[in-house]
XYZ file of C-alpha atoms in Angstrom:
123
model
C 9.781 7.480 -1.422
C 7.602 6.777 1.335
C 4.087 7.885 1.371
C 1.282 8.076 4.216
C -1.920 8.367 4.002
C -4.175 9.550 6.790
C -8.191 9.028 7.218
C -11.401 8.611 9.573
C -11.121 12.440 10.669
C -14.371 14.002 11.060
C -17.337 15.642 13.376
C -17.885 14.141 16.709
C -19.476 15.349 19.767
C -18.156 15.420 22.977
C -17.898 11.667 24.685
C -17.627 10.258 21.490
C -15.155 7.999 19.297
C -13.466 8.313 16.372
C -10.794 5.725 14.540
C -7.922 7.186 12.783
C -6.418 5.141 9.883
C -2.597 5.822 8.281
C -1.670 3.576 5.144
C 1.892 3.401 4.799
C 3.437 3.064 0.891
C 5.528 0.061 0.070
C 8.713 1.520 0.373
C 8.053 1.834 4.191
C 9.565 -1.308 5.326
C 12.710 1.032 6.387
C 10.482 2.110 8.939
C 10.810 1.077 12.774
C 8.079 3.079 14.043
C 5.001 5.488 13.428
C 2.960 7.850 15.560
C 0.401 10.870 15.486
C 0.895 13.872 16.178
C -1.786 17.006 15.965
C -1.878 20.697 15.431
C -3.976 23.699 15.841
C -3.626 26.881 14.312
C -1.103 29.141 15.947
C 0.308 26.256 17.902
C 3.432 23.946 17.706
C 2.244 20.481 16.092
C 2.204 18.208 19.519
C 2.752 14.559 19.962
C -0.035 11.903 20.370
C 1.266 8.647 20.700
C 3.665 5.979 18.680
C 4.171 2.475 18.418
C 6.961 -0.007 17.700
C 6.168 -2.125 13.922
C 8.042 -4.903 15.595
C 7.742 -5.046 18.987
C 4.560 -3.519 19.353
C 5.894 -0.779 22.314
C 3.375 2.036 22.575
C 3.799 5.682 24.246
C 1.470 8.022 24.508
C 1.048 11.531 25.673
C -0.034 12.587 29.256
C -3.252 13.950 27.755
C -4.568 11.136 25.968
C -3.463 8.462 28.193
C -6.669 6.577 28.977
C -8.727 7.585 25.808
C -6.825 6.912 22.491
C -4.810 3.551 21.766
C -2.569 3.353 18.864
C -2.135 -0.114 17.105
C -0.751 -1.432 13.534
C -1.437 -4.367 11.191
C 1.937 -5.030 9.993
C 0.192 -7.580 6.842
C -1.617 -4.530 5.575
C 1.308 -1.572 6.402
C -1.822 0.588 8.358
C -1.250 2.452 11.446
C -4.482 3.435 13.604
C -5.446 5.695 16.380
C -8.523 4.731 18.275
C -9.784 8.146 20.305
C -12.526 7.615 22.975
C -14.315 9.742 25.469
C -12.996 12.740 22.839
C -12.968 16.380 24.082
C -13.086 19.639 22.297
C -9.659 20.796 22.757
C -8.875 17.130 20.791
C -9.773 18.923 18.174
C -7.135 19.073 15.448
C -5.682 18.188 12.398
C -3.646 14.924 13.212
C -0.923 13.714 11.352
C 0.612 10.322 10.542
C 4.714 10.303 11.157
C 6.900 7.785 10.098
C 10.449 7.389 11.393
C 13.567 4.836 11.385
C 13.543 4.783 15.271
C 11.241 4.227 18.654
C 13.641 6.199 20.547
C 12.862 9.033 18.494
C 9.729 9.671 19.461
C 8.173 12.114 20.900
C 10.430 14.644 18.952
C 9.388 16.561 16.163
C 11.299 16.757 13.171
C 12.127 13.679 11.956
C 10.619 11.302 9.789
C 7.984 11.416 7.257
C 4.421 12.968 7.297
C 1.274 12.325 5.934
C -1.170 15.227 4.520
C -3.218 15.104 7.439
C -7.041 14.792 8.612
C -9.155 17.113 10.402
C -10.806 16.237 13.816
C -13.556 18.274 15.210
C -14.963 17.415 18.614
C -18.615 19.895 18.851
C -21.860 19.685 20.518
């Protein structure tokens, strides 16, 4: 079963930067690409950005163009999410996905999660 593992939320003011890590399990090689997606209570969970293990394609959402770039390390099976210039309403929890397809993205649905880590962007 695949497993991922999320971590580097926390407490950052406004302006700053946080990375966001997502260890993938073994049995993840199946996998053709992973993303992030966040939620807020009361709201839909909305996607972030994804990237291609292979190819390396990226896409990202409107509001985080500019500010957060998503990479892998394909030796070590991690995902990460590096957020700049963060605002308050980035404040969520975000979640790692996992899915057998690019093309999928940015649909919801599909794939397997990770438990999640919290993001707080306060003064």
């Amino acid at each position: 079963q695949v497993q991922l593992v999320e971590s580097g939320g926390g407490l950052v003011p406004p302006g700053g930067s946080l990375r966001l890590s997502c260890v993938a399990s073994e049995r993840s090689f199946g996998l053709d690409a992973m993303g992030w997606f966040r939620q807020t209570p009361g709201k839909e969970r909305e996607f972030v950005a994804a990237i291609n293990w292979n190819a390396g394609r990226t896409m990202y959402a409107d509001s985080v163009k500019g500010r957060f770039t998503i990479s892998r390390n394909n030796q070590k099976m991690t995902l990460y999410l590096q957020m700049d210039n963060l605002k308050p309403e980035d404040s969520a929890v975000y979640y790692c996905n996992g899915r057998q397809s690019f093309n999928n993205f940015p649909g919801l649905g599909v794939g397997y999660w990770g438990q999640g880590t919290q993001v707080t962007v306060s003064s």
